[in-house]
Short mmCIF file of C-alpha atoms and ligand atoms in Angstrom, two decimals:
data_model
loop_
_atom_site.label_atom_id
_atom_site.label_comp_id
_atom_site.label_asym_id
_atom_site.label_seq_id
_atom_site.Cartn_x
_atom_site.Cartn_y
_atom_site.Cartn_z
CA UNK A 26 -45.21 10.19 12.24
CA UNK A 27 -42.86 7.52 13.46
CA UNK A 28 -39.71 6.25 11.79
CA UNK A 29 -38.93 3.02 10.01
CA UNK A 30 -36.33 0.96 11.81
CA UNK A 31 -33.16 0.13 9.90
CA UNK A 32 -32.48 -3.31 11.28
CA UNK A 33 -28.71 -3.86 11.24
CA UNK A 34 -28.96 -7.36 12.65
CA UNK A 35 -31.22 -8.63 9.88
CA UNK A 36 -29.17 -6.91 7.18
CA UNK A 37 -25.94 -8.31 8.66
CA UNK A 38 -27.45 -11.81 8.59
CA UNK A 39 -28.34 -11.36 4.92
CA UNK A 40 -24.78 -10.25 4.15
CA UNK A 41 -23.39 -13.23 6.06
CA UNK A 42 -25.62 -15.67 4.19
CA UNK A 43 -24.39 -14.38 0.87
CA UNK A 44 -20.76 -14.42 2.09
CA UNK A 45 -21.15 -18.02 3.19
CA UNK A 46 -22.02 -18.98 -0.39
CA UNK A 47 -19.19 -16.90 -1.88
CA UNK A 48 -16.69 -18.44 0.55
CA UNK A 49 -17.88 -21.95 -0.30
CA UNK A 50 -17.47 -21.16 -3.99
CA UNK A 51 -13.94 -19.79 -3.44
CA UNK A 52 -13.03 -23.02 -1.67
CA UNK A 53 -14.53 -25.22 -4.39
CA UNK A 54 -13.15 -23.24 -7.34
CA UNK A 55 -9.73 -22.22 -6.09
CA UNK A 56 -9.12 -24.19 -2.89
CA UNK A 57 -8.83 -21.02 -0.80
CA UNK A 58 -10.17 -20.74 2.75
CA UNK A 59 -10.10 -17.08 3.83
CA UNK A 60 -8.09 -16.58 7.03
CA UNK A 61 -8.30 -13.75 9.55
CA UNK A 62 -5.70 -13.25 12.28
CA UNK A 63 -6.83 -11.10 15.20
CA UNK A 64 -4.21 -9.89 17.67
CA UNK A 65 -5.44 -8.99 21.14
CA UNK A 66 -3.08 -7.32 23.58
CA UNK A 67 -4.02 -7.34 27.26
CA UNK A 68 -7.18 -8.20 29.16
CA UNK A 69 -9.62 -5.40 28.40
CA UNK A 70 -13.05 -7.05 28.93
CA UNK A 71 -14.78 -5.07 26.14
CA UNK A 72 -12.03 -5.96 23.66
CA UNK A 73 -12.28 -9.61 24.68
CA UNK A 74 -16.02 -9.55 23.88
CA UNK A 75 -15.42 -7.85 20.50
CA UNK A 76 -12.78 -10.43 19.58
CA UNK A 77 -15.03 -13.31 20.62
CA UNK A 78 -17.86 -11.89 18.48
CA UNK A 79 -15.54 -11.61 15.49
CA UNK A 80 -14.34 -15.19 16.01
CA UNK A 81 -17.94 -16.44 16.15
CA UNK A 82 -18.91 -14.51 13.02
CA UNK A 83 -15.92 -15.93 11.11
CA UNK A 84 -16.98 -19.44 12.03
CA UNK A 85 -20.56 -18.78 10.86
CA UNK A 86 -19.45 -17.93 7.32
CA UNK A 87 -16.50 -20.32 6.92
CA UNK A 88 -13.56 -17.96 7.53
CA UNK A 89 -10.64 -19.52 9.41
CA UNK A 90 -9.95 -17.30 12.42
CA UNK A 91 -6.79 -17.27 14.46
CA UNK A 92 -6.66 -15.22 17.64
CA UNK A 93 -3.24 -14.30 19.01
CA UNK A 94 -3.32 -13.32 22.69
CA UNK A 95 -0.46 -11.17 23.95
CA UNK A 96 0.33 -9.96 27.48
CA UNK A 97 -0.60 -6.40 28.47
CA UNK A 98 3.05 -5.54 29.18
CA UNK A 99 4.63 -6.93 25.99
CA UNK A 100 7.30 -4.85 24.30
CA UNK A 101 6.19 -3.02 21.16
CA UNK A 102 8.88 -4.86 19.16
CA UNK A 103 7.35 -8.22 20.11
CA UNK A 104 4.01 -7.08 18.74
CA UNK A 105 5.67 -5.80 15.57
CA UNK A 106 7.44 -9.15 15.12
CA UNK A 107 4.11 -10.94 15.37
CA UNK A 108 2.58 -8.65 12.72
CA UNK A 109 5.55 -9.20 10.37
CA UNK A 110 5.10 -12.94 10.86
CA UNK A 111 1.44 -12.83 9.80
CA UNK A 112 2.26 -10.44 6.94
CA UNK A 113 4.27 -13.37 5.55
CA UNK A 114 1.82 -16.12 6.47
CA UNK A 115 -0.01 -17.34 3.38
CA UNK A 116 -2.95 -18.72 5.41
CA UNK A 117 -3.63 -15.26 6.84
CA UNK A 118 -5.41 -13.00 4.35
CA UNK A 119 -6.51 -10.37 6.85
CA UNK A 120 -4.83 -9.00 9.98
CA UNK A 121 -6.62 -7.03 12.65
CA UNK A 122 -5.05 -5.61 15.78
CA UNK A 123 -7.80 -5.02 18.32
CA UNK A 124 -7.81 -1.41 19.55
CA UNK A 125 -7.26 0.27 21.93
CA UNK A 126 -3.70 -0.80 22.66
CA UNK A 127 -1.96 -0.28 26.03
CA UNK A 128 -0.52 3.24 26.46
CA UNK A 129 3.12 2.18 26.02
CA UNK A 130 2.43 0.96 22.48
CA UNK A 131 2.17 3.44 19.62
CA UNK A 132 -1.01 2.72 17.67
CA UNK A 133 0.23 4.45 14.50
CA UNK A 134 3.44 2.39 14.38
CA UNK A 135 1.45 -0.82 14.79
CA UNK A 136 -1.14 0.00 12.11
CA UNK A 137 1.65 1.05 9.74
CA UNK A 138 3.30 -2.36 10.16
CA UNK A 139 0.31 -4.27 8.74
CA UNK A 140 0.66 -5.19 5.07
CA UNK A 141 -1.93 -2.93 3.36
CA UNK A 142 -3.04 -5.95 1.30
CA UNK A 143 -4.11 -7.55 4.59
CA UNK A 144 -5.48 -4.38 6.20
CA UNK A 145 -9.09 -5.57 6.53
CA UNK A 146 -9.89 -2.95 9.20
CA UNK A 147 -8.96 -0.26 6.66
CA UNK A 148 -6.91 1.86 9.08
CA UNK A 149 -3.51 1.85 7.31
CA UNK A 150 -2.57 5.26 5.84
CA UNK A 151 -2.21 3.67 2.38
CA UNK A 152 -5.74 2.24 2.66
CA UNK A 153 -7.05 5.61 3.87
CA UNK A 154 -5.25 7.42 1.06
CA UNK A 155 -6.73 5.06 -1.49
CA UNK A 156 -10.21 5.77 -0.07
CA UNK A 157 -9.56 9.48 -0.51
CA UNK A 158 -8.56 9.24 -4.17
CA UNK A 159 -11.27 6.72 -5.02
CA UNK A 160 -9.01 3.65 -5.31
CA UNK A 161 -10.22 0.10 -4.90
CA UNK A 162 -8.59 -0.73 -1.53
CA UNK A 163 -10.45 -1.86 1.58
CA UNK A 164 -13.14 0.37 2.98
CA UNK A 165 -13.07 0.66 6.78
CA UNK A 166 -15.70 -1.60 8.31
CA UNK A 167 -17.92 0.79 10.30
CA UNK A 168 -18.26 3.43 7.53
CA UNK A 169 -18.85 0.66 4.98
CA UNK A 170 -21.60 -0.73 7.22
CA UNK A 171 -23.14 2.74 7.60
CA UNK A 172 -23.36 3.25 3.83
CA UNK A 173 -24.98 -0.19 3.46
CA UNK A 174 -27.54 0.70 6.16
CA UNK A 175 -28.42 3.97 4.40
CA UNK A 176 -28.79 2.15 1.08
CA UNK A 177 -31.08 -0.39 2.76
CA UNK A 178 -33.68 2.38 3.15
CA UNK A 179 -33.96 2.59 -0.63
CA UNK A 180 -33.66 6.38 -0.40
CA UNK A 181 -31.42 8.22 -2.86
CA UNK A 182 -28.14 9.49 -1.33
CA UNK A 183 -27.08 11.66 -4.28
CA UNK A 184 -27.88 15.33 -3.78
CA UNK A 185 -28.90 14.90 -0.14
CA UNK A 186 -27.37 16.93 2.68
CA UNK A 187 -25.48 14.52 4.95
CA UNK A 188 -24.26 15.80 8.31
CA UNK A 189 -21.63 13.75 10.13
CA UNK A 190 -21.08 14.53 13.82
CA UNK A 191 -17.58 13.27 14.67
CA UNK A 192 -14.31 13.40 12.75
CA UNK A 193 -12.36 10.37 13.99
CA UNK A 194 -10.11 8.46 11.61
CA UNK A 195 -12.15 5.30 12.06
CA UNK A 196 -15.68 6.68 11.63
CA UNK A 197 -16.28 10.38 10.98
CA UNK A 198 -13.61 11.15 8.38
CA UNK A 199 -13.92 8.00 6.24
CA UNK A 200 -17.73 7.97 6.26
CA UNK A 201 -17.69 11.61 5.13
CA UNK A 202 -15.49 10.71 2.17
CA UNK A 203 -17.70 7.74 1.32
CA UNK A 204 -20.86 9.89 1.43
CA UNK A 205 -19.14 12.38 -0.85
CA UNK A 206 -18.39 9.53 -3.21
CA UNK A 207 -22.13 8.73 -3.16
CA UNK A 208 -22.69 12.34 -4.28
CA UNK A 209 -24.13 13.64 -1.03
CA UNK A 210 -23.34 17.19 0.06
CA UNK A 211 -21.43 16.60 3.28
CA UNK A 212 -20.95 18.71 6.41
CA UNK A 213 -18.58 17.38 9.06
CA UNK A 214 -19.07 18.57 12.66
CA UNK A 215 -16.93 18.16 15.77
CA UNK A 216 -16.55 19.46 19.31
CA UNK A 217 -15.63 22.98 18.12
CA UNK A 218 -18.56 23.29 15.69
CA UNK A 219 -20.77 26.28 16.35
CA UNK A 220 -24.55 25.98 15.98
CA UNK A 221 -24.45 22.17 15.88
CA UNK A 222 -28.19 21.93 16.40
CA UNK A 223 -29.13 24.12 13.45
CA UNK A 224 -26.65 22.30 11.16
CA UNK A 225 -28.03 18.93 12.25
CA UNK A 226 -31.59 20.18 11.66
CA UNK A 227 -30.75 20.69 7.99
CA UNK A 228 -29.56 17.09 7.51
CA UNK A 229 -31.44 14.70 5.26
CA UNK A 230 -28.97 12.08 6.50
CA UNK A 231 -27.59 12.47 10.02
CA UNK A 232 -24.67 10.30 11.14
CA UNK A 233 -23.86 10.60 14.82
CA UNK A 234 -20.48 9.27 15.98
CA UNK A 235 -19.56 11.21 19.10
CA UNK A 236 -19.46 8.67 21.91
CA UNK A 237 -21.69 10.93 24.05
CA UNK A 238 -24.66 8.80 25.13
CA UNK A 239 -28.13 10.15 24.35
CA UNK A 240 -26.90 13.67 23.64
CA UNK A 241 -28.84 14.14 20.38
CA UNK A 242 -32.54 14.71 20.97
CA UNK A 243 -35.37 15.20 18.50
CA UNK A 244 -34.65 18.95 18.21
CA UNK A 245 -31.50 18.07 16.23
CA UNK A 246 -33.47 16.01 13.74
CA UNK A 247 -35.23 17.13 10.59
CA UNK A 248 -38.66 15.59 10.06
CA UNK A 249 -38.24 12.46 7.93
CA UNK A 250 -34.41 12.33 8.09
CA UNK A 251 -32.33 9.16 7.98
CA UNK A 252 -30.56 8.89 11.35
CA UNK A 253 -27.61 6.55 11.83
CA UNK A 254 -26.52 6.25 15.45
CA UNK A 255 -22.94 4.96 15.62
CA UNK A 256 -22.40 5.66 19.33
CA UNK A 257 -21.98 2.75 21.68
CA UNK A 258 -21.28 3.60 25.30
CA UNK A 259 -21.87 1.23 28.16
CA UNK A 260 -23.96 2.98 30.81
CA UNK A 261 -24.83 0.96 33.91
CA UNK A 262 -24.23 -2.25 32.00
CA UNK A 263 -26.38 -1.27 28.98
CA UNK A 264 -25.23 -0.14 25.55
CA UNK A 265 -26.40 3.39 24.78
CA UNK A 266 -26.32 5.22 21.47
CA UNK A 267 -25.61 8.93 21.00
CA UNK A 268 -29.24 9.58 20.00
CA UNK A 269 -32.29 9.68 22.29
CA UNK A 270 -33.95 6.86 20.42
CA UNK A 271 -37.56 7.09 21.62
CA UNK A 272 -38.05 10.75 20.77
CA UNK A 273 -35.93 10.60 17.60
CA UNK A 274 -38.07 7.68 16.43
CA UNK A 275 -41.13 9.97 16.43
CA UNK A 276 -39.49 12.46 14.10
CA UNK A 277 -37.02 10.66 11.82
CA UNK A 278 -38.01 8.84 8.64
CA UNK A 279 -35.50 6.06 9.27
CA UNK A 280 -33.36 5.26 12.29
CA UNK A 281 -30.89 2.61 13.49
CA UNK A 282 -31.24 1.14 16.98
CA UNK A 283 -28.40 0.63 19.48
CA UNK A 284 -27.68 -2.21 19.86
CA UNK A 285 -28.67 -3.92 16.61
CA UNK A 286 -27.80 -1.18 14.13
CA UNK A 287 -24.25 -0.25 13.12
CA UNK A 288 -22.53 -2.84 15.38
CA UNK A 289 -23.59 -6.04 13.56
CA UNK A 290 -22.90 -4.40 10.19
CA UNK A 291 -19.34 -3.51 11.25
CA UNK A 292 -18.62 -7.20 11.84
CA UNK A 293 -20.34 -8.23 8.60
CA UNK A 294 -18.15 -5.77 6.67
CA UNK A 295 -15.03 -7.15 8.36
CA UNK A 296 -15.97 -10.59 7.03
CA UNK A 297 -16.58 -9.09 3.60
CA UNK A 298 -13.18 -7.40 3.61
CA UNK A 299 -11.52 -10.66 4.65
CA UNK A 300 -13.10 -12.45 1.70
CA UNK A 301 -11.96 -9.59 -0.56
CA UNK A 302 -8.40 -9.99 0.82
CA UNK A 303 -8.45 -13.74 0.17
CA UNK A 304 -9.78 -13.23 -3.34
CA UNK A 305 -7.14 -10.72 -4.41
CA UNK A 306 -4.24 -12.44 -2.71
CA UNK A 307 -3.90 -15.50 -4.88
P1 NAP B 145 -13.76 9.46 18.96
O1 NAP B 145 -12.47 9.13 18.31
O2 NAP B 145 -13.79 9.74 20.42
O3 NAP B 145 -14.38 10.73 18.19
C1 NAP B 145 -15.51 11.39 18.67
C2 NAP B 145 -15.80 12.56 17.77
O4 NAP B 145 -16.95 13.23 18.26
C3 NAP B 145 -14.66 13.60 17.74
O5 NAP B 145 -14.43 14.01 16.43
C4 NAP B 145 -15.20 14.73 18.61
O6 NAP B 145 -14.77 16.02 18.19
C5 NAP B 145 -16.69 14.61 18.37
N1 NAP B 145 -17.43 15.15 19.49
C6 NAP B 145 -17.32 14.82 20.79
N2 NAP B 145 -18.16 15.57 21.54
C7 NAP B 145 -18.82 16.37 20.69
C8 NAP B 145 -19.80 17.38 20.85
N3 NAP B 145 -20.29 17.69 22.05
N4 NAP B 145 -20.25 18.02 19.75
C9 NAP B 145 -19.78 17.69 18.52
N5 NAP B 145 -18.84 16.75 18.30
C10 NAP B 145 -18.36 16.11 19.38
O7 NAP B 145 -14.85 8.34 18.72
P2 NAP B 145 -15.05 7.26 17.51
O8 NAP B 145 -13.98 6.24 17.61
O9 NAP B 145 -15.30 7.97 16.24
O10 NAP B 145 -16.40 6.60 18.02
C11 NAP B 145 -17.57 7.33 18.20
C12 NAP B 145 -18.63 6.45 18.83
O11 NAP B 145 -18.92 5.39 17.93
C13 NAP B 145 -18.20 5.77 20.13
O12 NAP B 145 -19.32 5.64 20.97
C14 NAP B 145 -17.73 4.41 19.69
O13 NAP B 145 -17.85 3.43 20.70
C15 NAP B 145 -18.71 4.15 18.58
N6 NAP B 145 -18.23 3.18 17.57
C16 NAP B 145 -19.06 2.15 17.29
C17 NAP B 145 -18.67 1.22 16.34
C18 NAP B 145 -19.58 0.08 16.05
O14 NAP B 145 -19.18 -0.87 15.40
N7 NAP B 145 -20.83 0.12 16.48
C19 NAP B 145 -17.45 1.34 15.68
C20 NAP B 145 -16.65 2.44 15.97
C21 NAP B 145 -17.05 3.36 16.92
P3 NAP B 145 -13.22 16.48 18.26
O15 NAP B 145 -12.55 15.83 17.10
O16 NAP B 145 -13.29 17.95 18.12
O17 NAP B 145 -12.70 16.01 19.59
#
């Protein structure tokens, strides 16, 4: 048996098409053009590519994007001042600070400074807390994209055993909560988990977010499982997922590719959150 591909690029394009219409309607009905401000500190080449991709995606759907470039060695207070400025700016509905930040800047302090009503990345503790208690705040983009990809298979999530490998604040933890909300039975694994392979083998839905390229082979995968590969590591110039795709493809029921799986959906969900921010702000 070989798997069905869950094509993140095609799904992201569908989401963007529908957003384009919604954004047009918001403009016509209420005169609002959603605005996203992205703050990039330093010259990290990968971050520059991510920011450029976000800018391009905004343009495609009709979101006004504003990229603020700041020097690598800026003082933390200067960055905070910039965030406070855009918290007050009525043309900015969403604020995103591209991570990682230089070592001398405290990530937590910066994320905390963003107005939660503009927290389209979904990383602010208030946003996270709301996710935990089932509030209606923003859902972080990558986990939101993962849930959409699983739903695209048409398979029921409720009652399934979902195993999440990784417990980061941006992927593993929030996606676990969101799967729980979809009534899956969730097991969260990490670097100290014992018997990872046998736990993974029992997963109907396996989410892999470790950042360890091609470390999950077909032995970790239950026949017919849905496999979502979140990992993206550049190896010799090529993006690699955490899953050995070719062999996993022979065993899984559904699988996402890297690239072209979770990545495009993360950006599509950022656009969706920005529209949500613009809609609730007025
Ligand atoms: P992270 O903060 O480094 O977290 C990695 C997690 O994996 C940690 O919880 C770690 O456990 C766990 N882990 C590491 N080695 C393990 C092992 N051998 N066995 C079991 N668990 C292990 O990474 P992240 O930010 O969540 O990102 C994960 C991957 O997803 C990266 O490749 C990243 O580039 C990618 N990513 C992609 C997108 C996208 O849009 N496509 C978005 C976000 C992230 P401990 O907690 O015990 O250390």
